[in-house]
PDB file of C-alpha atoms in Angstrom:
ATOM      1  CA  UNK A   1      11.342 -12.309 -18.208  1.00  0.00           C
ATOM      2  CA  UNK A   2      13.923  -9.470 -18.121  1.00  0.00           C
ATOM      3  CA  UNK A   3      12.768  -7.218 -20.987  1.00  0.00           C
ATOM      4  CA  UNK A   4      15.749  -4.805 -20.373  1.00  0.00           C
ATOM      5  CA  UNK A   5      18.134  -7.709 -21.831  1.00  0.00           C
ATOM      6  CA  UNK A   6      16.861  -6.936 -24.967  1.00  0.00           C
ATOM      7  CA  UNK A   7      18.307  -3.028 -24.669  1.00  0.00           C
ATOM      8  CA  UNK A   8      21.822  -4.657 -24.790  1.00  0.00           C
ATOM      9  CA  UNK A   9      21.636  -5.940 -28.143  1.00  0.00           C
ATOM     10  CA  UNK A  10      23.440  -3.144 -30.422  1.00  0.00           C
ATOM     11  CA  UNK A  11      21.416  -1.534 -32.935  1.00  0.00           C
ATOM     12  CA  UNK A  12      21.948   1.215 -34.984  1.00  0.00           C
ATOM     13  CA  UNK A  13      19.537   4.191 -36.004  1.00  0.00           C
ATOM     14  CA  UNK A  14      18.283   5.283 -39.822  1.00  0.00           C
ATOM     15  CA  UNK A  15      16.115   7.378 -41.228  1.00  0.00           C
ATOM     16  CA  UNK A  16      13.718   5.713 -43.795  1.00  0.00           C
ATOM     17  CA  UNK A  17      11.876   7.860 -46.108  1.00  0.00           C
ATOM     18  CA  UNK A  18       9.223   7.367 -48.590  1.00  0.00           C
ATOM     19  CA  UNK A  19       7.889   9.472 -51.588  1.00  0.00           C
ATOM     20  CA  UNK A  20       3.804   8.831 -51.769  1.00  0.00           C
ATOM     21  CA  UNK A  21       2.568  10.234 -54.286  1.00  0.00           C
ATOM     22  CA  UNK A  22       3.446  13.739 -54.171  1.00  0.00           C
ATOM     23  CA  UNK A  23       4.079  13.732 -50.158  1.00  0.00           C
ATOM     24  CA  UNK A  24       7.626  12.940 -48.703  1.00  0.00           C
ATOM     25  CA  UNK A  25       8.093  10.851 -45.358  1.00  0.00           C
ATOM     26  CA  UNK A  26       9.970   9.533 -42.911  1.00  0.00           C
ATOM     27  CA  UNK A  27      10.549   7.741 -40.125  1.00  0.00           C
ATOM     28  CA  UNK A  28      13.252   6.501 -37.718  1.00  0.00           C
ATOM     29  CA  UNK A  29      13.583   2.647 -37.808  1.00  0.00           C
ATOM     30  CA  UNK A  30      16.863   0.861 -35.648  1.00  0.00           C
ATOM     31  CA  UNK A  31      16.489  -2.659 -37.471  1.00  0.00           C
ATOM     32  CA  UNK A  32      18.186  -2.428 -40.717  1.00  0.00           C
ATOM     33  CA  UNK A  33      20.594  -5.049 -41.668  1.00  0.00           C
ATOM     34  CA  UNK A  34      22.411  -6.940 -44.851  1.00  0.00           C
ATOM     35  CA  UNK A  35      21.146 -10.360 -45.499  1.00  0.00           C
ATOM     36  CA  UNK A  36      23.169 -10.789 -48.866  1.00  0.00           C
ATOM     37  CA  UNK A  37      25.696  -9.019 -50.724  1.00  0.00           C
ATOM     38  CA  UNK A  38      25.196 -10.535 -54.522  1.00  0.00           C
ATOM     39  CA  UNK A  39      22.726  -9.567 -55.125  1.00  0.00           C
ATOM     40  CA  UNK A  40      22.446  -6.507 -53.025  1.00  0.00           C
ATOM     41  CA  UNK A  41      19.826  -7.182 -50.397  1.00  0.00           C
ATOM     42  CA  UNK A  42      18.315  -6.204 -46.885  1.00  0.00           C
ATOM     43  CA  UNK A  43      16.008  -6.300 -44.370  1.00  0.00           C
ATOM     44  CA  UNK A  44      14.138  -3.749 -42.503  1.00  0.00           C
ATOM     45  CA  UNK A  45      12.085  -4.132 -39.463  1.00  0.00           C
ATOM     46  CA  UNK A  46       9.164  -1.521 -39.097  1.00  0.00           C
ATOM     47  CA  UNK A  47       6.188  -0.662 -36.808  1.00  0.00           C
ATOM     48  CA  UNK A  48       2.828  -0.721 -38.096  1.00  0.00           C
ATOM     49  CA  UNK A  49       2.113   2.073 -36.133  1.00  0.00           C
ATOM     50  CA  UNK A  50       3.885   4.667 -38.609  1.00  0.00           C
ATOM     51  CA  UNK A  51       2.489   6.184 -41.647  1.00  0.00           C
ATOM     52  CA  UNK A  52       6.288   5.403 -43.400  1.00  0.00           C
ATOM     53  CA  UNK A  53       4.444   1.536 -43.017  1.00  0.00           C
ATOM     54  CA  UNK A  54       1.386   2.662 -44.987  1.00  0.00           C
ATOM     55  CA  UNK A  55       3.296   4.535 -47.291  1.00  0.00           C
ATOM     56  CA  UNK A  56       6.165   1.988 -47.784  1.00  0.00           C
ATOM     57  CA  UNK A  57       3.515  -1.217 -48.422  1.00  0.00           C
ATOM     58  CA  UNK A  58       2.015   1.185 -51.176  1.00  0.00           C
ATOM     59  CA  UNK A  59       4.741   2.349 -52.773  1.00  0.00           C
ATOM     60  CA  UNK A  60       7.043  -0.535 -52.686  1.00  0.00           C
ATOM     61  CA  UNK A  61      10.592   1.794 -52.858  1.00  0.00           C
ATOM     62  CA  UNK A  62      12.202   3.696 -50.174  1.00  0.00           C
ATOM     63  CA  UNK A  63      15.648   4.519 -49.380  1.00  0.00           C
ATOM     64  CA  UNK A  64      17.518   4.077 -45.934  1.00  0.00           C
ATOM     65  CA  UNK A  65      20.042   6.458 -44.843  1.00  0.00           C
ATOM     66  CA  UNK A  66      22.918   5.741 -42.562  1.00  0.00           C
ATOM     67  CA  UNK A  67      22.924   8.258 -39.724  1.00  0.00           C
ATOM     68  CA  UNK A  68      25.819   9.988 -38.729  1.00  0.00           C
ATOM     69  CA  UNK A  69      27.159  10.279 -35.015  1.00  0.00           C
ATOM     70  CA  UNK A  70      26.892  14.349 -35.973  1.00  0.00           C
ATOM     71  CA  UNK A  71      22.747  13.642 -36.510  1.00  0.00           C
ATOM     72  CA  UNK A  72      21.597  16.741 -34.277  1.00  0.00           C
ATOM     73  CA  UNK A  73      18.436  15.480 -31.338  1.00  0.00           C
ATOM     74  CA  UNK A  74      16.003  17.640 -33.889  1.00  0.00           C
ATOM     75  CA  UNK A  75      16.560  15.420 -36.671  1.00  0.00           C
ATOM     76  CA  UNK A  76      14.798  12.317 -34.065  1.00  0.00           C
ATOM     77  CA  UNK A  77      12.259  15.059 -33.143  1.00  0.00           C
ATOM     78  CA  UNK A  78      11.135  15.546 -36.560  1.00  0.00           C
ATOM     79  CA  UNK A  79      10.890  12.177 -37.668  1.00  0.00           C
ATOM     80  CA  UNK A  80      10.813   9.592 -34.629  1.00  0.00           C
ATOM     81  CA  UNK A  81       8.490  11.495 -32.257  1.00  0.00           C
ATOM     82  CA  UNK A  82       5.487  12.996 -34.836  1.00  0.00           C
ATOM     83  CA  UNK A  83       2.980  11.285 -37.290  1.00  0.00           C
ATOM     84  CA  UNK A  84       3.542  11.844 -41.295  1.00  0.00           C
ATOM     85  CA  UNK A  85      -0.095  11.580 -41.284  1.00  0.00           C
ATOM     86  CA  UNK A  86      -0.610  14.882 -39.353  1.00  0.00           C
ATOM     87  CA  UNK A  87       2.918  16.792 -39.852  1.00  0.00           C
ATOM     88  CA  UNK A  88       4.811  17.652 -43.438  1.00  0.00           C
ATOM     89  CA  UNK A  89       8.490  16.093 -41.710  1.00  0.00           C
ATOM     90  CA  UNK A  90      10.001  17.743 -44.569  1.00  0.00           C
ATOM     91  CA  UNK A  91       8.965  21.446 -44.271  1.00  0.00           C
ATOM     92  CA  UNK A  92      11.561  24.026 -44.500  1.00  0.00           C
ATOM     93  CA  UNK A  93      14.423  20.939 -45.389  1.00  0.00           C
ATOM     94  CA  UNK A  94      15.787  21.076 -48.686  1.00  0.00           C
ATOM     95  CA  UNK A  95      16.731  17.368 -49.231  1.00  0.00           C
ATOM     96  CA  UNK A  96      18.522  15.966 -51.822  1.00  0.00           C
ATOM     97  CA  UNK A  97      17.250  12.985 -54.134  1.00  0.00           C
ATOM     98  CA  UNK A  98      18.723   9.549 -55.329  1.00  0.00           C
ATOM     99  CA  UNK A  99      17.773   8.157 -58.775  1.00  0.00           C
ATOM    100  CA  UNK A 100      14.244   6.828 -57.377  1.00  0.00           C
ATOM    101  CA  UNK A 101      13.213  10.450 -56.837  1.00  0.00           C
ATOM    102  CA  UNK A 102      12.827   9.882 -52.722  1.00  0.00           C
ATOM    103  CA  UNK A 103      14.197  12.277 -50.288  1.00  0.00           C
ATOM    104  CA  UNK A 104      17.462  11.842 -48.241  1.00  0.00           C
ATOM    105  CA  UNK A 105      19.257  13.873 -45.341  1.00  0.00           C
ATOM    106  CA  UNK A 106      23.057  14.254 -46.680  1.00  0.00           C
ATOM    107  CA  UNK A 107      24.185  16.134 -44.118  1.00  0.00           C
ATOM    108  CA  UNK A 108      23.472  13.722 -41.655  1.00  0.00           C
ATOM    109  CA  UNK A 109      24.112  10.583 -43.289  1.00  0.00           C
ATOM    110  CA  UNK A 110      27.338   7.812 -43.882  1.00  0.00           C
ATOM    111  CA  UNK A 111      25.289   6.520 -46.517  1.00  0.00           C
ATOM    112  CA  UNK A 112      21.849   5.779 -48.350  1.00  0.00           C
ATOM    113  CA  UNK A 113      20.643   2.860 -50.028  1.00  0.00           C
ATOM    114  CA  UNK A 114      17.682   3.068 -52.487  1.00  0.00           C
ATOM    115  CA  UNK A 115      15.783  -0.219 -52.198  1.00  0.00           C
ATOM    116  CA  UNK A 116      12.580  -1.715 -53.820  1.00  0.00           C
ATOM    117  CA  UNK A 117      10.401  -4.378 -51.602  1.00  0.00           C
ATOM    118  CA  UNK A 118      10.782  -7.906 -52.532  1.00  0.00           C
ATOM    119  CA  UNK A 119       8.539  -9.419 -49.738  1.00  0.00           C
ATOM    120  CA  UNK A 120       6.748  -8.626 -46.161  1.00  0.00           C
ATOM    121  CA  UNK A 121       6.261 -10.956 -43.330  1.00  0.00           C
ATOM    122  CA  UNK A 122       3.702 -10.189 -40.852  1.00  0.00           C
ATOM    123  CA  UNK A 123       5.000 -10.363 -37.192  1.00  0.00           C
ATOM    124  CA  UNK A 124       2.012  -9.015 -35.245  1.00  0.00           C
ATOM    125  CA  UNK A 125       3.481  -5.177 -34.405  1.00  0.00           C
ATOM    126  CA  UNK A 126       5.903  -5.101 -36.794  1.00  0.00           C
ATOM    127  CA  UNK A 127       6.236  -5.908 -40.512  1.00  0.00           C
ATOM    128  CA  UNK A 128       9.722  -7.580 -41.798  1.00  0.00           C
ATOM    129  CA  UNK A 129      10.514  -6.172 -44.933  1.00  0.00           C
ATOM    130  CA  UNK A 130      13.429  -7.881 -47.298  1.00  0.00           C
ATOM    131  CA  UNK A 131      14.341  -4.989 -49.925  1.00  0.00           C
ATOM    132  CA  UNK A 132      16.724  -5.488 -53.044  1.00  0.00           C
ATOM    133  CA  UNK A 133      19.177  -2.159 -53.364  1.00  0.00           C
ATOM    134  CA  UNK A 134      18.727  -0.700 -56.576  1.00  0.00           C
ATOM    135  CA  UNK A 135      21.799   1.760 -55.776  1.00  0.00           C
ATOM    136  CA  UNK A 136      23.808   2.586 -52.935  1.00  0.00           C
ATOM    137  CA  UNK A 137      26.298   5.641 -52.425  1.00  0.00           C
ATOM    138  CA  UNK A 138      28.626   6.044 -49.524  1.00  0.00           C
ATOM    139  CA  UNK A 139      28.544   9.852 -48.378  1.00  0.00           C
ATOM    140  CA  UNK A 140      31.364  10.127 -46.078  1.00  0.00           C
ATOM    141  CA  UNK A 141      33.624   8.659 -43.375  1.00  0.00           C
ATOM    142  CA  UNK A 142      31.815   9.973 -40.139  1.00  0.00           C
ATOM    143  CA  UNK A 143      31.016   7.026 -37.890  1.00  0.00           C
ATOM    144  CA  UNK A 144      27.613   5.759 -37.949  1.00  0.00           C
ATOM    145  CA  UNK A 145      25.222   6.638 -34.655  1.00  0.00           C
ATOM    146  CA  UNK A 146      24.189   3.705 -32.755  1.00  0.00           C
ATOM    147  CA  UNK A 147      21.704   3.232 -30.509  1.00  0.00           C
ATOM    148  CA  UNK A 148      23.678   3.474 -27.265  1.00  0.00           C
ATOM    149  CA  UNK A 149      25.226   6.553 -28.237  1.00  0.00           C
ATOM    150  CA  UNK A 150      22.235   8.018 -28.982  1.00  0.00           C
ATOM    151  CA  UNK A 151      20.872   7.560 -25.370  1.00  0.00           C
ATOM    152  CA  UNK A 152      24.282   8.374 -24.054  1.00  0.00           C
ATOM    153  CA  UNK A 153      25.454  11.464 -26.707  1.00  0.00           C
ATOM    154  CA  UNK A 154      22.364  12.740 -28.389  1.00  0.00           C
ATOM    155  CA  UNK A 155      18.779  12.574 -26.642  1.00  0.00           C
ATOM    156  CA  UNK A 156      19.124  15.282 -23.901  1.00  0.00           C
ATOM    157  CA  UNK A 157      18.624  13.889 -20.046  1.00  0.00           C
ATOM    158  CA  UNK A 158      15.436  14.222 -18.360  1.00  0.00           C
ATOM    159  CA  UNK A 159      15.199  17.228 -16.206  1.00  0.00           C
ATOM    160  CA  UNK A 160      14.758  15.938 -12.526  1.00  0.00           C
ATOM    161  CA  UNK A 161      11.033  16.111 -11.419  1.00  0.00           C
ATOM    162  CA  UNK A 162       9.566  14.740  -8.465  1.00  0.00           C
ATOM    163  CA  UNK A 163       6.518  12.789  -9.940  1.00  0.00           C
ATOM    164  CA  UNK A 164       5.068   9.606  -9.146  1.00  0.00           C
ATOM    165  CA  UNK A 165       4.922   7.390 -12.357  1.00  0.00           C
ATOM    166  CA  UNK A 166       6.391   6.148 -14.913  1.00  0.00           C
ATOM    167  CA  UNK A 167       8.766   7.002 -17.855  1.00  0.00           C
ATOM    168  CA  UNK A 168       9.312   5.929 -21.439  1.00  0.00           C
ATOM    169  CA  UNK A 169      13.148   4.607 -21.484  1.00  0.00           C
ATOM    170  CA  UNK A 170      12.636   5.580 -25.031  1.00  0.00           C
ATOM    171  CA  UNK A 171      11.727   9.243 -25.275  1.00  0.00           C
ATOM    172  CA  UNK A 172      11.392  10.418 -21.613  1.00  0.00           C
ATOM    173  CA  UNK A 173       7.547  10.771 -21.792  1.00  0.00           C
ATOM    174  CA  UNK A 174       6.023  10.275 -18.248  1.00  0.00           C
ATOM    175  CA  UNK A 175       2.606   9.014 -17.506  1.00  0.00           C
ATOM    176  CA  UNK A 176       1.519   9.961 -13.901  1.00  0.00           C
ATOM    177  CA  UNK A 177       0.084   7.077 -11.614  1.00  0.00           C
ATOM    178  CA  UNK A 178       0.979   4.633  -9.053  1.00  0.00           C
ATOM    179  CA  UNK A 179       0.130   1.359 -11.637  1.00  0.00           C
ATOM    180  CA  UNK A 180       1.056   1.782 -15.154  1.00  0.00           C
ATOM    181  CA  UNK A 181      -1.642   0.501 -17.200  1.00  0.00           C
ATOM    182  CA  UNK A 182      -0.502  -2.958 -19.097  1.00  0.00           C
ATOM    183  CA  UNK A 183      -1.716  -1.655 -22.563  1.00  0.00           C
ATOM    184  CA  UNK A 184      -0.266   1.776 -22.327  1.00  0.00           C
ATOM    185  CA  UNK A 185       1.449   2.909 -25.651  1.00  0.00           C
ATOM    186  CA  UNK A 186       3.631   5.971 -25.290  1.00  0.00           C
ATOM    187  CA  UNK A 187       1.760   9.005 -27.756  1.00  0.00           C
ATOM    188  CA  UNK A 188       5.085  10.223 -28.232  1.00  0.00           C
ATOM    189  CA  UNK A 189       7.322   7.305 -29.635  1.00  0.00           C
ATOM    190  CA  UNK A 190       4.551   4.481 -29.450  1.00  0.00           C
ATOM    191  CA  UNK A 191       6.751   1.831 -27.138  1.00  0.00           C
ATOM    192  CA  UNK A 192       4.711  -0.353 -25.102  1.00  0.00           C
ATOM    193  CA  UNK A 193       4.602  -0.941 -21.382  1.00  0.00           C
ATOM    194  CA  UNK A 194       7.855  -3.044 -21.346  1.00  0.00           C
ATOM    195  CA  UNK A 195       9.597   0.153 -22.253  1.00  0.00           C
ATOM    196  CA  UNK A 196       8.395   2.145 -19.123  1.00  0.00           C
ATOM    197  CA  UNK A 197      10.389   2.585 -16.144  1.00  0.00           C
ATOM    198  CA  UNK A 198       8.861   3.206 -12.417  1.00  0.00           C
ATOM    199  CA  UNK A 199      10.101   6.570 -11.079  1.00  0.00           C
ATOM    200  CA  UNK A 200      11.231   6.757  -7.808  1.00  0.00           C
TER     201      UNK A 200
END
């Protein structure tokens, strides 16, 4: 099977975040979508992997923001390629706050929806989470950042080395050797092998 078909189906990115207790996190998540309108409800597909997953099954609430095409590369540093667990991803931001008292990036959002879990289905690496919107506010017209143009616009190209290996398509990461372990997970975004490319 061609695993690169998948990288044509059109995603876009947003930034989930999560108050725990007193702590505020966040991750990056790209599967975020409407299932009905009345009432207001979605789904969100996330990793296990991240601490927003541990802190999201606890708490029950989060809030998804829209990103903006204008969302600067640091903003994916921050909270797609670091661990909540080890790193405050809100030190030195000021965020603002929706109703539900969780943290949001305005200035680099279309939108944010503040949602409560209604279920969780178990699919192995991922959880499938279907969330009710307790409010929604649209922030302003920029066009929302997909994933394409955040590979093409945003993430900065790989400076050319001459290595032998392979490379995360996802965050660049390269992991020197000739055979690229089956069970490797990238430390840096956590993608599996089908996301690694051979370098040549």
């Amino acid at each position: 099977m061609d695993n690169r078909a998948f990288h044509s189906i059109s995603y876009g990115l947003f930034l989930l975040t999560v108050r725990d207790g007193e702590k505020d996190t966040g991750c990056v998540v790209n599967t975020f979508m409407q299932l009905t309108s009345s009432p207001g409800r979605v789904a969100l597909g996330l990793s296990k992997a991240n601490y927003t997953h541990e802190a999201l099954t606890r708490t029950g609430k989060c809030n998804v923001t829209v990103l903006a095409g204008n969302t600067p590369f640091a903003t994916f540093e921050r909270f797609g390629f670091a661990s909540g667990k080890s790193v405050d991803k809100f030190a030195g931001l000021t965020p603002a706050r929706t109703e539900n008292g969780i943290a949001y990036l305005p200035e680099t959002a279309c939108a944010v929806f503040s949602c409560a879990v209604v279920s969780a289905a178990d699919w192995g690496t991922h959880t499938l989470f279907v969330l009710d919107v307790t409010d929604a506010q649209g922030l302003n017209k920029l066009a929302p950042l997909t994933y394409a143009d955040y590979h093409k616009n945003v993430k900065p190209k790989p400076e050319a080395q001459v290595k032998t290996g392979w490379r995360c398509r996802i965050c660049g990461w390269v992991y020197e050797g000739e055979d690229l372990p089956p069970d490797i997970i990238c430390p840096i975004c956590k993608h599996g092998a089908v996301d690694f490319e051979k370098i040549v």
